[in-house]
Tab-separated table of C-alpha atoms in Angstrom:
chain	number	residue	atom	x	y	z
C	1	MET	CA	26.879	0.032	4.833
C	2	VAL	CA	27.252	2.676	7.109
C	3	VAL	CA	29.853	5.714	7.051
C	4	GLU	CA	30.705	8.048	9.692
C	5	ARG	CA	31.318	11.349	7.624
C	6	THR	CA	28.722	13.280	5.867
C	7	ALA	CA	27.826	17.418	5.931
C	8	THR	CA	25.048	19.826	7.591
C	9	VAL	CA	22.094	20.587	5.683
C	10	ARG	CA	21.011	23.487	5.661
C	11	CYS	CA	17.465	24.578	5.303
C	12	VAL	CA	16.670	26.989	2.783
C	13	PRO	CA	13.592	28.380	3.519
C	14	ALA	CA	9.913	28.763	0.747
C	15	VAL	CA	11.496	25.987	-1.351
C	16	PRO	CA	11.671	21.925	-1.422
C	17	CYS	CA	15.615	21.355	0.280
C	18	TRP	CA	14.641	17.243	1.586
C	19	ALA	CA	13.088	14.199	0.461
C	20	GLY	CA	12.741	11.683	2.959
C	21	LEU	CA	10.830	8.146	2.243
C	22	THR	CA	8.912	6.947	4.758
C	23	VAL	CA	9.553	2.912	4.486
C	24	ARG	CA	8.851	-1.259	6.191
C	25	ASP	CA	11.959	-2.647	6.234
C	26	MET	CA	14.746	-0.522	6.694
C	27	ASP	CA	17.531	-3.608	5.360
C	28	ALA	CA	15.703	-3.712	2.494
C	29	ALA	CA	14.684	0.019	1.027
C	30	GLN	CA	19.193	0.281	2.123
C	31	GLY	CA	19.939	-2.787	0.456
C	32	PHE	CA	17.931	-1.647	-2.829
C	33	TYR	CA	19.157	2.665	-2.886
C	34	GLY	CA	22.507	1.610	-1.245
C	35	PRO	CA	23.673	0.364	-5.024
C	36	LEU	CA	21.248	1.861	-7.371
C	37	LEU	CA	21.748	5.782	-6.169
C	38	GLY	CA	25.396	4.520	-4.997
C	39	TRP	CA	24.082	6.192	-0.702
C	40	GLU	CA	26.469	5.702	2.146
C	41	PHE	CA	23.694	6.094	4.730
C	42	VAL	CA	24.431	7.832	8.354
C	43	PRO	CA	22.396	6.711	11.298
C	44	GLY	CA	20.064	9.270	12.606
C	45	PRO	CA	17.657	10.273	15.138
C	46	ASP	CA	15.617	7.552	16.419
C	47	ARG	CA	12.897	9.216	18.357
C	48	TRP	CA	10.061	8.005	16.311
C	49	GLY	CA	11.575	5.216	15.232
C	50	PRO	CA	14.667	3.456	12.964
C	51	TYR	CA	16.282	6.424	10.820
C	52	VAL	CA	18.756	6.631	8.825
C	53	ARG	CA	20.619	10.033	5.800
C	54	ALA	CA	21.528	8.959	2.970
C	55	THR	CA	25.665	10.121	1.609
C	56	VAL	CA	26.999	11.504	-1.736
C	57	ASP	CA	29.986	12.047	-0.826
C	58	GLY	CA	29.763	12.683	2.188
C	59	VAL	CA	26.800	14.739	1.969
C	60	GLU	CA	23.612	14.055	3.189
C	61	VAL	CA	21.604	13.896	0.331
C	62	ALA	CA	18.116	11.656	1.880
C	63	GLY	CA	16.314	10.378	4.647
C	64	LEU	CA	14.642	7.266	5.916
C	65	SER	CA	12.733	6.412	8.229
C	66	GLN	CA	10.662	2.904	8.810
C	67	LEU	CA	6.456	3.458	10.101
C	68	ASP	CA	5.524	1.479	13.308
C	69	ALA	CA	3.888	-1.921	12.251
C	70	ALA	CA	0.288	-0.468	13.314
C	71	TRP	CA	0.804	2.159	10.925
C	72	GLU	CA	-1.197	2.800	8.302
C	73	ARG	CA	0.764	4.728	6.118
C	74	PRO	CA	1.714	3.957	2.392
C	75	VAL	CA	5.357	3.472	1.617
C	76	ALA	CA	6.121	6.531	-0.089
C	77	TRP	CA	9.017	10.036	-0.215
C	78	THR	CA	7.923	13.119	0.579
C	79	THR	CA	9.243	16.390	-0.689
C	80	TYR	CA	9.918	18.970	2.724
C	81	PHE	CA	9.541	22.870	1.848
C	82	GLY	CA	12.230	25.029	4.248
C	83	ILE	CA	10.793	27.706	5.818
C	84	GLU	CA	11.763	30.328	9.240
C	85	SER	CA	8.759	28.893	11.076
C	86	ALA	CA	6.903	26.007	11.453
C	87	ASP	CA	4.273	26.468	13.454
C	88	ARG	CA	3.123	29.702	11.368
C	89	ALA	CA	2.981	27.594	8.152
C	90	ALA	CA	1.542	24.905	9.089
C	91	ASP	CA	-1.685	27.277	10.586
C	92	GLY	CA	-0.983	28.532	6.391
C	93	VAL	CA	-2.276	25.368	5.054
C	94	ARG	CA	-5.125	25.155	7.579
C	95	GLU	CA	-6.117	28.437	7.061
C	96	ARG	CA	-5.973	28.060	3.367
C	97	GLY	CA	-8.073	24.126	3.259
C	98	GLY	CA	-4.828	21.665	3.772
C	99	THR	CA	-4.966	19.101	6.469
C	100	LEU	CA	-1.873	19.145	8.691
C	101	ALA	CA	-1.548	15.335	9.977
C	102	VAL	CA	1.744	15.829	12.286
C	103	GLY	CA	2.803	18.193	13.798
C	104	PRO	CA	4.671	20.309	14.103
C	105	LEU	CA	6.828	18.120	16.484
C	106	ALA	CA	10.663	19.327	17.711
C	107	PHE	CA	13.352	16.899	16.926
C	108	ASP	CA	17.307	17.554	16.037
C	109	ALA	CA	17.663	19.035	13.434
C	110	GLY	CA	14.466	22.184	14.098
C	111	ARG	CA	10.923	21.248	13.773
C	112	VAL	CA	9.323	19.158	11.081
C	113	ALA	CA	5.382	18.943	10.391
C	114	LEU	CA	3.250	16.508	7.442
C	115	ALA	CA	0.837	17.871	5.095
C	116	ALA	CA	-1.463	17.594	2.266
C	117	ASP	CA	-2.202	21.131	-0.131
C	118	PRO	CA	-5.586	21.170	-0.951
C	119	PHE	CA	-5.911	18.666	-4.296
C	120	GLY	CA	-4.360	16.100	-2.182
C	121	ALA	CA	-0.805	16.392	-2.507
C	122	THR	CA	1.308	15.505	0.730
C	123	PHE	CA	5.023	17.582	1.103
C	124	GLY	CA	6.449	17.902	4.499
C	125	ILE	CA	7.899	22.080	6.335
C	126	TRP	CA	10.698	21.805	8.132
C	127	GLU	CA	12.184	24.655	10.025
C	128	GLY	CA	16.233	24.729	10.570
C	129	GLU	CA	18.744	26.017	11.144
C	130	PRO	CA	18.894	28.288	8.331
C	131	GLY	CA	21.690	28.519	4.589
C	132	GLU	CA	22.041	28.620	0.848
C	133	ASP	CA	20.687	25.724	-1.089
C	134	THR	CA	23.003	22.909	-1.350
C	135	TRP	CA	20.765	20.813	-3.600
C	136	MET	CA	23.615	18.889	-5.802
C	137	THR	CA	23.711	17.786	-9.555
C	138	ALA	CA	26.180	14.434	-8.577
C	139	PRO	CA	24.610	11.252	-9.053
C	140	GLY	CA	22.540	10.086	-6.508
C	141	ALA	CA	21.547	13.466	-5.399
C	142	PRO	CA	17.794	14.891	-5.905
C	143	ALA	CA	18.766	17.315	-9.429
C	144	TRP	CA	14.181	18.139	-9.316
C	145	ILE	CA	11.521	18.347	-7.179
C	146	GLU	CA	8.063	18.379	-9.470
C	147	LEU	CA	4.252	18.943	-8.353
C	148	ARG	CA	1.823	17.126	-10.514
C	149	THR	CA	-1.191	18.485	-10.136
C	150	ALA	CA	-4.155	19.344	-12.292
C	151	ASP	CA	-3.368	22.972	-10.765
C	152	PRO	CA	-0.988	24.274	-11.174
C	153	PHE	CA	-1.848	27.742	-10.725
C	154	ALA	CA	-4.260	27.378	-7.617
C	155	ALA	CA	-0.616	25.233	-6.342
C	156	ALA	CA	1.325	28.078	-6.322
C	157	LEU	CA	-1.107	29.872	-4.781
C	158	PHE	CA	-1.691	27.535	-1.801
C	159	TYR	CA	1.775	27.370	-1.497
C	160	GLY	CA	2.819	30.574	-2.061
C	161	GLU	CA	0.780	31.570	0.891
C	162	VAL	CA	1.970	28.834	2.477
C	163	PHE	CA	5.676	29.436	2.647
C	164	ARG	CA	6.197	33.094	2.091
C	165	TRP	CA	7.010	33.085	-1.165
C	166	ASP	CA	5.858	36.883	-1.987
C	167	GLY	CA	8.200	39.466	-0.933
C	168	ARG	CA	11.652	37.371	-0.754
C	169	ASP	CA	14.685	39.067	-2.368
C	170	PRO	CA	14.022	38.395	-5.989
C	171	SER	CA	18.527	36.920	-5.623
C	172	GLU	CA	17.693	34.256	-3.701
C	173	PHE	CA	14.285	32.994	-4.830
C	174	GLU	CA	11.793	33.878	-7.812
C	175	VAL	CA	8.923	32.021	-8.414
C	176	ARG	CA	8.771	31.791	-12.990
C	177	TYR	CA	5.524	31.371	-14.588
C	178	GLU	CA	5.567	29.859	-18.028
C	179	ASP	CA	3.322	27.962	-20.141
C	180	GLU	CA	1.527	24.945	-18.326
C	181	ARG	CA	3.699	25.004	-14.572
C	182	VAL	CA	4.808	27.140	-11.859
C	183	VAL	CA	8.990	27.367	-11.931
C	184	LEU	CA	10.523	27.832	-7.994
C	185	ARG	CA	14.719	29.274	-8.798
C	186	SER	CA	16.743	29.517	-5.559
C	187	GLY	CA	20.396	30.696	-5.294
C	188	GLY	CA	20.444	31.110	-9.097
C	189	HIS	CA	18.952	27.873	-10.675
C	190	SER	CA	15.933	26.321	-10.448
C	191	VAL	CA	15.161	23.765	-7.993
C	192	ALA	CA	11.052	23.112	-8.867
C	193	ALA	CA	8.271	22.897	-10.708
C	194	LEU	CA	4.507	22.605	-10.605
C	195	ARG	CA	3.161	21.385	-13.752
C	196	LEU	CA	-0.280	19.842	-15.361
C	197	ALA	CA	-1.234	16.258	-14.920
C	198	HIS	CA	-4.045	14.990	-15.290
C	199	ASP	CA	-2.899	11.157	-15.414
C	200	LEU	CA	-1.854	10.657	-11.789
C	201	ALA	CA	-3.754	11.579	-8.000
C	202	PRO	CA	-1.222	14.861	-7.152
C	203	HIS	CA	1.911	14.384	-5.763
C	204	TRP	CA	5.671	15.393	-5.330
C	205	GLU	CA	7.789	13.684	-7.496
C	206	VAL	CA	11.411	12.768	-6.660
C	207	PHE	CA	13.999	13.327	-9.330
C	208	PHE	CA	17.405	11.676	-8.232
C	209	ALA	CA	20.704	12.086	-10.863
C	210	VAL	CA	22.118	9.448	-11.990
C	211	ALA	CA	24.793	9.448	-14.842
C	212	ASP	CA	22.952	6.482	-17.153
C	213	THR	CA	18.713	6.168	-16.714
C	214	ASP	CA	18.634	3.331	-19.139
C	215	ALA	CA	21.337	1.383	-17.414
C	216	THR	CA	19.940	2.201	-13.200
C	217	ALA	CA	16.363	1.862	-14.595
C	218	HIS	CA	17.744	-2.334	-15.312
C	219	ARG	CA	19.422	-2.350	-12.145
C	220	ALA	CA	16.337	-1.173	-10.528
C	221	THR	CA	14.371	-3.796	-12.144
C	222	ALA	CA	17.330	-6.581	-10.939
C	223	LEU	CA	17.235	-4.694	-7.493
C	224	GLY	CA	13.601	-6.380	-7.656
C	225	GLY	CA	12.017	-2.577	-8.262
C	226	ARG	CA	9.861	-1.488	-11.198
C	227	VAL	CA	9.700	0.324	-14.451
C	228	LEU	CA	6.291	2.337	-14.039
C	229	ASP	CA	7.475	5.393	-16.809
C	230	GLY	CA	10.468	5.595	-19.948
C	231	PRO	CA	13.389	6.032	-19.416
C	232	ALA	CA	12.065	8.793	-22.210
C	233	ASP	CA	13.712	11.904	-23.101
C	234	SER	CA	12.810	15.052	-22.081
C	235	PRO	CA	13.873	18.743	-22.218
C	236	TYR	CA	15.375	18.584	-19.240
C	237	GLY	CA	16.747	14.934	-19.859
C	238	ARG	CA	16.738	11.210	-19.466
C	239	VAL	CA	14.157	10.230	-17.100
C	240	ALA	CA	12.479	7.043	-16.013
C	241	ARG	CA	9.983	6.960	-13.220
C	242	LEU	CA	10.616	4.257	-10.996
C	243	ALA	CA	9.354	2.164	-7.922
C	244	ASP	CA	11.480	0.341	-4.919
C	245	PRO	CA	9.928	-3.591	-3.808
C	246	GLU	CA	8.053	-1.926	-1.357
C	247	GLY	CA	5.817	-0.058	-3.683
C	248	GLY	CA	7.815	4.124	-3.353
C	249	ARG	CA	7.493	5.923	-6.484
C	250	PHE	CA	10.086	7.900	-7.510
C	251	SER	CA	11.605	9.300	-10.340
C	252	ILE	CA	15.635	9.348	-12.372
C	253	LEU	CA	17.083	11.943	-14.487
C	254	THR	CA	20.351	12.224	-16.891
C	255	ALA	CA	21.075	15.709	-17.186
C	256	PRO	CA	21.611	16.355	-21.089
C	257	ARG	CA	25.846	17.142	-21.308
């Protein structure tokens, strides 16, 4: 179902502030994620093809874009970092051994680019209207973003230089080094981490909040998706890793009560 009510999403510099999914069948994707995560959908800019934004209680939480049939890009979730200048960040990607795949390109909410870090993890760059962190904890909204990579500290050096982590106001942005992971904090709360993982190809994983991880995982299989890992308890709550019917991978999280 498409609704007309929405809230403005703000670009938060230096941290992940948006998640986007590339799909091959827009109707099928909405038919899976809508009932699974309680999403409603609003039309978005269609300059590069069909695009909708998913909403929770009227707040935009994610974007779905349909791939052109000729594109070979896989169905996948992409994490977008906010930044004051997409062009400067794109230059930083190239200068520090990463790969710039697309852009920067102008669209209705600013400028955007797609890139990969030197270890192969893909991510997005978004230059838009700056604002405070708007990530929600309500079911259906992104609750956590995590880079899984073989060397989180080397990755942190790359992202820190591209997104200018040094020198930012510590009351608004903070980087913490904890054991084998690097944690990003924005607006006084943790929003993302870079952590050690040898069992998967480097990638940014999106965790969506749900009221009941086990029930949501069961619902995902009923809707044509797959459970890849879990459900299992973790220090952050009960988690499961899922794949949608087209293979797009993501995680769900029920925070401890």
